[in-house]
GROMACS .gro file of C-alpha atoms in nm:
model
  351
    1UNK     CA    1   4.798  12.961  10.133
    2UNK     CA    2   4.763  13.272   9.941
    3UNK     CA    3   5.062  13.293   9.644
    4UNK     CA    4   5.203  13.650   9.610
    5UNK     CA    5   5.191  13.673  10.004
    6UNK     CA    6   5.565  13.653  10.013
    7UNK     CA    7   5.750  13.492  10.329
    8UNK     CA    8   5.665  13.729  10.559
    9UNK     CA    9   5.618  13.560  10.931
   10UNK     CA   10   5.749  13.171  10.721
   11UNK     CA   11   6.018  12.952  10.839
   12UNK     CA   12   6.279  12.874  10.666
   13UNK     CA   13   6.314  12.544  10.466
   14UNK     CA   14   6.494  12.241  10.495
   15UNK     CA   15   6.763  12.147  10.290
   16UNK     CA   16   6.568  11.843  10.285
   17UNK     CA   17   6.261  11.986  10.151
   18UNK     CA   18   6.470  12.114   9.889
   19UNK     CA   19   6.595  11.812   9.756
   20UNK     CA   20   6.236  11.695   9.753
   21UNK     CA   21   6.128  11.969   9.526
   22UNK     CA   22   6.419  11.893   9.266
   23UNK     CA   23   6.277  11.572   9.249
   24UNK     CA   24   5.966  11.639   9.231
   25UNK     CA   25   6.091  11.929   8.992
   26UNK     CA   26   6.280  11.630   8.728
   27UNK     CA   27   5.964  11.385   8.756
   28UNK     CA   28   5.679  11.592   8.798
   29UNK     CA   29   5.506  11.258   8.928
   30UNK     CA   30   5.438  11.261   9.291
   31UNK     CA   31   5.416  10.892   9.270
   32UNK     CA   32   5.751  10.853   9.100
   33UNK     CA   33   5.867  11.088   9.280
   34UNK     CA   34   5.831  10.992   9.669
   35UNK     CA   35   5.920  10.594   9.510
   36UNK     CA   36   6.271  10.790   9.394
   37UNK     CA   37   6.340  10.865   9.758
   38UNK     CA   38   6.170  10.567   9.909
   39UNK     CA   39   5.867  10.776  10.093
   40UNK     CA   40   5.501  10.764  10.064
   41UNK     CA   41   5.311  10.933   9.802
   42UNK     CA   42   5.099  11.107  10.084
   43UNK     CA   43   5.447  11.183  10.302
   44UNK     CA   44   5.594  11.300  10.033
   45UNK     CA   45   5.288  11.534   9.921
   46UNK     CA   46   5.305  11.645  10.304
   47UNK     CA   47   5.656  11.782  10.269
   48UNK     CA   48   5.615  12.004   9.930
   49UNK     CA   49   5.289  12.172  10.123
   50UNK     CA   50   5.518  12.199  10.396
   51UNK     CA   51   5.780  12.402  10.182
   52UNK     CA   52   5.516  12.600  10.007
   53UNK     CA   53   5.383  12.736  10.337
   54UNK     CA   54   5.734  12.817  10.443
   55UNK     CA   55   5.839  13.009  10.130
   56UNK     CA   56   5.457  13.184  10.124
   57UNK     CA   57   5.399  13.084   9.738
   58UNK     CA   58   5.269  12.784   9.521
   59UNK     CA   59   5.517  12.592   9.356
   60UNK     CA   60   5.363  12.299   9.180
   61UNK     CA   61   4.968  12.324   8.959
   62UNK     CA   62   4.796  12.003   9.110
   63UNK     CA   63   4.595  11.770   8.891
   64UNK     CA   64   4.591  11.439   9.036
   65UNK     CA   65   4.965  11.293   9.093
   66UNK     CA   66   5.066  11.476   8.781
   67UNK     CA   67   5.204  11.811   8.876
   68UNK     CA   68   5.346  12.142   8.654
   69UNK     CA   69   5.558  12.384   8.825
   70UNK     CA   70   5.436  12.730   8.865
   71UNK     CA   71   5.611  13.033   8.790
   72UNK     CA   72   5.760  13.071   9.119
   73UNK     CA   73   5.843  12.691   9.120
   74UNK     CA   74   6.051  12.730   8.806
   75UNK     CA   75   6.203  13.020   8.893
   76UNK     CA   76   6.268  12.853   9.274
   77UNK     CA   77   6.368  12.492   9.143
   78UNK     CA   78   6.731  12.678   9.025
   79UNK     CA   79   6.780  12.890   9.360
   80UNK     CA   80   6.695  12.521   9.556
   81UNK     CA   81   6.940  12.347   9.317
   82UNK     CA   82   7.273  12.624   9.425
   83UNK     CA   83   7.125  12.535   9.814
   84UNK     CA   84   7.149  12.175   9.766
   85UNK     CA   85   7.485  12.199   9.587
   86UNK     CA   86   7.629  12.457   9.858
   87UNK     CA   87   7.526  12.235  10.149
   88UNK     CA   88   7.718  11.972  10.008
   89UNK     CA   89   8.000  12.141   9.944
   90UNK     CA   90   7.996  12.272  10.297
   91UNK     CA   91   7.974  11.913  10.411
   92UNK     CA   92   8.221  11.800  10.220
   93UNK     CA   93   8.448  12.059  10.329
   94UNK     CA   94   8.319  12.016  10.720
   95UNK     CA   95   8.389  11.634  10.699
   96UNK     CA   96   8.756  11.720  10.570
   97UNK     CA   97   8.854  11.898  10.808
   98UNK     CA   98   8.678  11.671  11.084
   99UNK     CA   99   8.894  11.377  10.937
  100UNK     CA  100   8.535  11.203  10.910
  101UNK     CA  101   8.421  10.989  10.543
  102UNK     CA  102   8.080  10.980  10.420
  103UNK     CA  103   7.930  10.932  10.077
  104UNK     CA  104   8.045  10.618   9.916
  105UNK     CA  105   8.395  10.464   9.790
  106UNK     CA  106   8.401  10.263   9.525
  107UNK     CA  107   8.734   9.992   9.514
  108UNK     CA  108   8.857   9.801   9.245
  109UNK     CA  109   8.991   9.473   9.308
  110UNK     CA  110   9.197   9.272   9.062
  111UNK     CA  111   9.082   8.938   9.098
  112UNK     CA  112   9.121   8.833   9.461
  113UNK     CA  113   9.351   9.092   9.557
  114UNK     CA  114   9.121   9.232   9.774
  115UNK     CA  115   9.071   8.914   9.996
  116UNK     CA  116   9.426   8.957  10.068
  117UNK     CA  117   9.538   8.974  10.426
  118UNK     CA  118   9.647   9.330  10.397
  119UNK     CA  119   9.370   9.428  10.200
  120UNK     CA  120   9.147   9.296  10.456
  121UNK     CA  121   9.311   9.440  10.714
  122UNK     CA  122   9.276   9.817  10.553
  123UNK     CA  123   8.943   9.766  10.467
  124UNK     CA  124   8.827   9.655  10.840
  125UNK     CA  125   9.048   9.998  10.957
  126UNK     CA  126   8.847  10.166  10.728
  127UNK     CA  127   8.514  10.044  10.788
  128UNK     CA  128   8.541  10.077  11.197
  129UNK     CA  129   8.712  10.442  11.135
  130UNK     CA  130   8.428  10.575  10.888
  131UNK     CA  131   8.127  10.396  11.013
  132UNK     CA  132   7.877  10.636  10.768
  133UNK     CA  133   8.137  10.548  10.468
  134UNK     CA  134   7.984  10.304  10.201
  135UNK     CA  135   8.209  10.095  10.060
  136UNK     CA  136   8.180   9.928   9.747
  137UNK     CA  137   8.485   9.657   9.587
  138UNK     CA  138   8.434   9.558   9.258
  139UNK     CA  139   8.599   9.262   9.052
  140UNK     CA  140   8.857   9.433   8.804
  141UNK     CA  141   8.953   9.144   8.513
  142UNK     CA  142   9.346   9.210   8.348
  143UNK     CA  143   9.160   9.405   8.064
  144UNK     CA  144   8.977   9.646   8.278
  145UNK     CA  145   9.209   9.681   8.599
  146UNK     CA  146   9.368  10.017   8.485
  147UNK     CA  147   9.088  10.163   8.213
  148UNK     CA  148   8.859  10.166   8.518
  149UNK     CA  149   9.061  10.345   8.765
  150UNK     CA  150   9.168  10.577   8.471
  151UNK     CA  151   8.812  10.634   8.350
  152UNK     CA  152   8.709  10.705   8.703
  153UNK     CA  153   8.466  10.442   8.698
  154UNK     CA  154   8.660  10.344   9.106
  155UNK     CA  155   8.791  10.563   9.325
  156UNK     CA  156   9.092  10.331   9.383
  157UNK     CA  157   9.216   9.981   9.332
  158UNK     CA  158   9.426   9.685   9.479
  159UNK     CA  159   9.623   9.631   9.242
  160UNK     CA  160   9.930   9.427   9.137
  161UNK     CA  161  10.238   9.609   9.006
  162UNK     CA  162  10.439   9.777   8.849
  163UNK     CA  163  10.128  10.016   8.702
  164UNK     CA  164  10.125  10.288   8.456
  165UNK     CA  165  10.210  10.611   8.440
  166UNK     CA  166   9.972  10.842   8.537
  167UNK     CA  167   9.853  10.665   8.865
  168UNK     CA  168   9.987  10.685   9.258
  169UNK     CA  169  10.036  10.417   9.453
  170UNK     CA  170  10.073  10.302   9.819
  171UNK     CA  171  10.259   9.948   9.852
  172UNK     CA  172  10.101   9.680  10.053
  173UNK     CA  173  10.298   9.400  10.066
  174UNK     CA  174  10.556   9.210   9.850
  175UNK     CA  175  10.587   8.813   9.807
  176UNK     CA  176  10.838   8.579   9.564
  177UNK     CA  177  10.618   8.481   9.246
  178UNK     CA  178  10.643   8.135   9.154
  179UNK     CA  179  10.574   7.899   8.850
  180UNK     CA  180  10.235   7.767   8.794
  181UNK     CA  181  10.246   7.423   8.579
  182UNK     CA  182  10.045   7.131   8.479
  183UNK     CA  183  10.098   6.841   8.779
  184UNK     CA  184  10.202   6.647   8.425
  185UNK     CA  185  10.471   6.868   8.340
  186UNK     CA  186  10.817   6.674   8.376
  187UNK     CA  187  10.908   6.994   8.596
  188UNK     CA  188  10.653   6.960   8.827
  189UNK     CA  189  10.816   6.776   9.071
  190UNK     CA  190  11.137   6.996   9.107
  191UNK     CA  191  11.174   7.173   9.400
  192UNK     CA  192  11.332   7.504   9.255
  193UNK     CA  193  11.301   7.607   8.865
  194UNK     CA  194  11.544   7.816   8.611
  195UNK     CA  195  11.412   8.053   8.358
  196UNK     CA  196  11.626   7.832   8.107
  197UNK     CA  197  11.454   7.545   8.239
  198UNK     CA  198  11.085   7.717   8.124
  199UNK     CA  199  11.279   7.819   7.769
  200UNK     CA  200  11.053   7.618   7.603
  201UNK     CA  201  10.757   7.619   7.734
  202UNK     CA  202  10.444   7.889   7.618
  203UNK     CA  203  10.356   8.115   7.840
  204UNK     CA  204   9.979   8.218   7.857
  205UNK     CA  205   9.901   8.580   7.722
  206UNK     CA  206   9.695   8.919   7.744
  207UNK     CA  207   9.471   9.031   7.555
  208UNK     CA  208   9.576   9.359   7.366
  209UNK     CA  209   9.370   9.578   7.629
  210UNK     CA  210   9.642   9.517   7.918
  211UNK     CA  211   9.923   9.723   7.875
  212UNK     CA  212  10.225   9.504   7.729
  213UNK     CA  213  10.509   9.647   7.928
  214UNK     CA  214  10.283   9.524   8.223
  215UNK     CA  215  10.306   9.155   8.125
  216UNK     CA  216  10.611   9.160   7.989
  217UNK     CA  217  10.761   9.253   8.290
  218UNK     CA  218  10.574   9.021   8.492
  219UNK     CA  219  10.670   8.728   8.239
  220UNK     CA  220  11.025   8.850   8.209
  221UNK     CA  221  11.041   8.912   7.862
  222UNK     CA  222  11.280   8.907   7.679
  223UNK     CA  223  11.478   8.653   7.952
  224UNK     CA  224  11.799   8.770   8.101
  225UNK     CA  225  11.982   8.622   7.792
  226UNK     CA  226  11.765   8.798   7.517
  227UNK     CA  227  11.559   8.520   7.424
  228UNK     CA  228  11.208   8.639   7.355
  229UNK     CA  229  10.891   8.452   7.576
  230UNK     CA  230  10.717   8.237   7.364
  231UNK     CA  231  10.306   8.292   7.400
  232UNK     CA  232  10.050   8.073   7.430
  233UNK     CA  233   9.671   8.154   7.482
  234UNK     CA  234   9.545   8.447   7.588
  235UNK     CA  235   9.318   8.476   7.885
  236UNK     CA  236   9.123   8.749   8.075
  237UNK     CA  237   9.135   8.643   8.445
  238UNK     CA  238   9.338   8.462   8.684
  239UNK     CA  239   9.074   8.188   8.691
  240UNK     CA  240   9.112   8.135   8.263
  241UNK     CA  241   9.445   8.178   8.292
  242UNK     CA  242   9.488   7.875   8.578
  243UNK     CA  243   9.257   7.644   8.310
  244UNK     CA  244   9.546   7.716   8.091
  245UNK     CA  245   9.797   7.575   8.310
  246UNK     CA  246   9.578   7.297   8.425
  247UNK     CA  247   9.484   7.177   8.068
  248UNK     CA  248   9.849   7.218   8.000
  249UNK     CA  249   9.799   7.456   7.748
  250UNK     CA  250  10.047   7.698   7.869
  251UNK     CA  251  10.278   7.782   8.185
  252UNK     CA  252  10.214   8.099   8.416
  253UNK     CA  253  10.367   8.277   8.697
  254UNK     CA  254  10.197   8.401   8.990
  255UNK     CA  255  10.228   8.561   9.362
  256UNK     CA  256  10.312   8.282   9.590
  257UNK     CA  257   9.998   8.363   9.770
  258UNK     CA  258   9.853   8.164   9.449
  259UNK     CA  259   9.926   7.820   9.624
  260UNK     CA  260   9.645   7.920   9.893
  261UNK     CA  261   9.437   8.130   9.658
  262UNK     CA  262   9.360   7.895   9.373
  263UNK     CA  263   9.451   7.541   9.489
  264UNK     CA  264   9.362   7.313   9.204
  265UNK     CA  265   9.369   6.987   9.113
  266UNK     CA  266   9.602   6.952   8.788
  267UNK     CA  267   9.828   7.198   8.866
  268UNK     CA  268  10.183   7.275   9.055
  269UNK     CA  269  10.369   7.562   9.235
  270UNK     CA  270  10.761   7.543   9.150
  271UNK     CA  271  10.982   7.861   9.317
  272UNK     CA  272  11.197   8.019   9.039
  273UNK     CA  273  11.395   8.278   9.224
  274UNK     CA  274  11.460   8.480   8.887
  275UNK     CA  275  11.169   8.631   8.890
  276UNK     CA  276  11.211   8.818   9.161
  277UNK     CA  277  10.931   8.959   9.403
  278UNK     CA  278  10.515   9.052   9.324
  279UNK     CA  279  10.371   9.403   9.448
  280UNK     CA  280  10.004   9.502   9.597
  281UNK     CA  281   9.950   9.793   9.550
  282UNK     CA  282   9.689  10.034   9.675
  283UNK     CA  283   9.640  10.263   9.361
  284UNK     CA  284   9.446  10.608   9.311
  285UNK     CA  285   9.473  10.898   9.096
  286UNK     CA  286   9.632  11.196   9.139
  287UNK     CA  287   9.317  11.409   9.077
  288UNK     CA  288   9.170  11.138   9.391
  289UNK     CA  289   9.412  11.189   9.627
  290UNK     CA  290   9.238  11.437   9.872
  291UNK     CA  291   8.851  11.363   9.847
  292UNK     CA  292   8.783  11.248  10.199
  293UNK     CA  293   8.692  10.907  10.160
  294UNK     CA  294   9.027  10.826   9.895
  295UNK     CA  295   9.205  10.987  10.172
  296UNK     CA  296   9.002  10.762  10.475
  297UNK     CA  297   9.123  10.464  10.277
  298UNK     CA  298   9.518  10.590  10.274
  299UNK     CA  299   9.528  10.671  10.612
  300UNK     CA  300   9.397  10.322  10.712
  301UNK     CA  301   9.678  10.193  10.438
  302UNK     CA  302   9.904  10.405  10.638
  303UNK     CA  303   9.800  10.272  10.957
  304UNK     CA  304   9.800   9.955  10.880
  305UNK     CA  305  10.139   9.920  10.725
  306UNK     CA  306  10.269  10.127  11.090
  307UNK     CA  307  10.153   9.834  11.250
  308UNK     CA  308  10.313   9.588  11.009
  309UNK     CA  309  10.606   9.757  11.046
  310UNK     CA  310  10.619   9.668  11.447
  311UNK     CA  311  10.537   9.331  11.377
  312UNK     CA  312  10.814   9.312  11.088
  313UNK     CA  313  11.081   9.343  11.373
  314UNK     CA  314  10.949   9.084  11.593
  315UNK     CA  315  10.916   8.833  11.283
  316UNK     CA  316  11.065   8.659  10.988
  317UNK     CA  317  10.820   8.700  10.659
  318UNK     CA  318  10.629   8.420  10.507
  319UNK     CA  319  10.823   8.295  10.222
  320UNK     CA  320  10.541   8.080  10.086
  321UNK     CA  321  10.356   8.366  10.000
  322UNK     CA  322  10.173   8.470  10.334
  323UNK     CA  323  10.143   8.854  10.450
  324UNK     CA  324  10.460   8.987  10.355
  325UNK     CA  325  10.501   9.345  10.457
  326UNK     CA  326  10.706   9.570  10.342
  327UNK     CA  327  10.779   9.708  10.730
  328UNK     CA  328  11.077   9.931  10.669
  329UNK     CA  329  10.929  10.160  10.327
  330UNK     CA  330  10.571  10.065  10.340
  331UNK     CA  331  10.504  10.365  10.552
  332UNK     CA  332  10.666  10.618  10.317
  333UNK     CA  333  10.481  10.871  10.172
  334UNK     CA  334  10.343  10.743   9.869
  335UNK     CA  335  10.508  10.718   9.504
  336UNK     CA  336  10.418  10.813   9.158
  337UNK     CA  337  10.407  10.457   9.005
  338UNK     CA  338  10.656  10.631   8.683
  339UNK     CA  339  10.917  10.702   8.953
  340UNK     CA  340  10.893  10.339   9.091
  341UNK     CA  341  10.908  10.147   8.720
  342UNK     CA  342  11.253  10.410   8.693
  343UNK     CA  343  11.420  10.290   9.026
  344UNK     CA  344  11.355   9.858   9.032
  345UNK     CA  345  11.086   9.815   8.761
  346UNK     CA  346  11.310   9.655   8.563
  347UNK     CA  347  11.549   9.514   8.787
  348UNK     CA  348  11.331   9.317   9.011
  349UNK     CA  349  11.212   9.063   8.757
  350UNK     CA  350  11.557   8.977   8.632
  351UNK     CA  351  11.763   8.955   8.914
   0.00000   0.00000   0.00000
């Protein structure tokens, strides 16, 4: 190949070949560079020829597997770079349009949440509706459930409410939330509990990273009559904060799904109807809400809690915790999680 001939009589070049030759471009390596993209050295040498006799000039200086760029090559890396970044752009808007998900999704899950039953289910809707979507759930502790999905670090979370402002939400599923004791407790073998009853007793706390109107609500404090919660130690996850209880260090409450979740020796499940009902949620933010694969993973949500909804009318729910669906609003277009903690935030816990 002679440089300066121009492209008279070439082909045009992949969009492939392009993204070899910015990463050839940022390593200037072939060795590194075809191990970046999982080729071999000699494949990937192959290609770059390949693009150099379709564009009629020399882009890279050879000596040995070290390369420099030529002229043209630096002056080419920049026009390959707005290719690349067009293509996918045109992909991205191709595959919204075609309803299809590709790329990668990445899910936060606070503690188990995800191996819930309707988390499962959205998830396996998801999967067999986006087959080229890459999904990725990640373990979310109390202090990093919400900085993550607000950092963008996920793409969107299952989540338990009521969240903070700021993020959307879908709900899942609601179930009673019960007391978790030591099996020593002199409570433990009541049937049904009073939050006088638990007066006394500490509860276990959060670390200052979790928001506090998010535990206080969940712990119902202050109690119905004013009297402030009394904390005990603080823990990061579900599975410190279930030591706690079993070392009888401090009391908790939990979804009822907790009796089949984290079974333990040492420990007890009481119902205390006071405090009211626990939410999954499927969170995102609102800047998420229409990439294709945040909106792939609503519309199996959506689908999901349709079918839920069928099922709701043909069944009683699981008091003890099971898949509880929320059959008559679950399918409603979703809500700002600030207009939800203004219509029952509040009022659920302290019924």
């Amino acid at each position: 190949m002679t440089p300066g001939r121009g492209s008279v009589g070439a082909s045009e070049p992949s969009v492939h070949q392009l993204r070899l030759l910015l990463v050839l471009a940022e390593e200037l390596h072939f060795g590194r560079a075809a191990a970046r993209v999982y080729v071999t050295q000699p494949a990937f040498s192959q290609q770059i020829r390949s693009l150099e006799r379709r564009l009629g000039v020399a882009l890279v200086e050879r000596g040995g597997r070290a390369v420099r760029l030529t002229a043209a090559g630096l002056d080419l890396v920049e026009e390959a770079r707005a290719v690349v970044d067009a293509m996918a752009r045109l992909r991205r808007t191709a595959d919204r349009h075609a309803g299809a998900a590709r790329g990668r999704l990445r899910i936060g899950s606070l503690g188990a949440e995800a191996g819930m039953p309707y988390a499962q289910a959205v998830l396996s809707r998801l999967r067999g509706g986006h087959p080229d979507l890459e999904i990725e759930v990640r373990n979310l502790t109390f202090t990093d459930m919400f900085s993550t999905l607000l950092a963008g670090e996920v793409d969107a979370a299952f989540l338990r409410g009521p969240l903070p402002p700021g993020i959307q939400s879908l709900r899942l599923a609601t179930e009673p939330r019960v007391v978790c004791l030591s099996a020593d407790d002199p409570l433990a073998d009541r049937d049904t509990l009073t939050l006088a009853q638990l007066g006394d007793r500490a509860v276990v706390d959060m670390p200052p990273e979790v928001p506090r109107a998010w535990w206080d609500h969940l712990t119902v404090n202050p109690r119905p009559d004013g009297t402030p919660v009394r904390f005990g130690p603080v823990v990061r996850d579900t599975e410190a904060m279930v030591l706690a209880v079993t070392q009888g260090r401090a009391i908790t409450f939990l979804p009822a799904a907790a009796r089949r979740l984290y079974p333990r020796a040492g420990i007890t499940y009481v119902d205390c109807p006071e405090l009211g009902e626990s939410t999954g949620e499927l969170a995102w933010l609102p800047g998420k809400r229409d990439d294709p694969a945040v909106t792939a993973l609503r519309e199996a949500a959506h689908g999901i809690l349709r079918q839920s909804s069928d099922r709701a009318r043909r069944r009683k729910p699981d008091e003890r915790g099971g898949w509880v669906e929320r059959g008559e609003r679950g399918g409603q277009e979703e809500r700002d999680e600030r207009d939800e903690q203004g219509d029952r935030g509040g009022r659920s816990a302290r019924r």
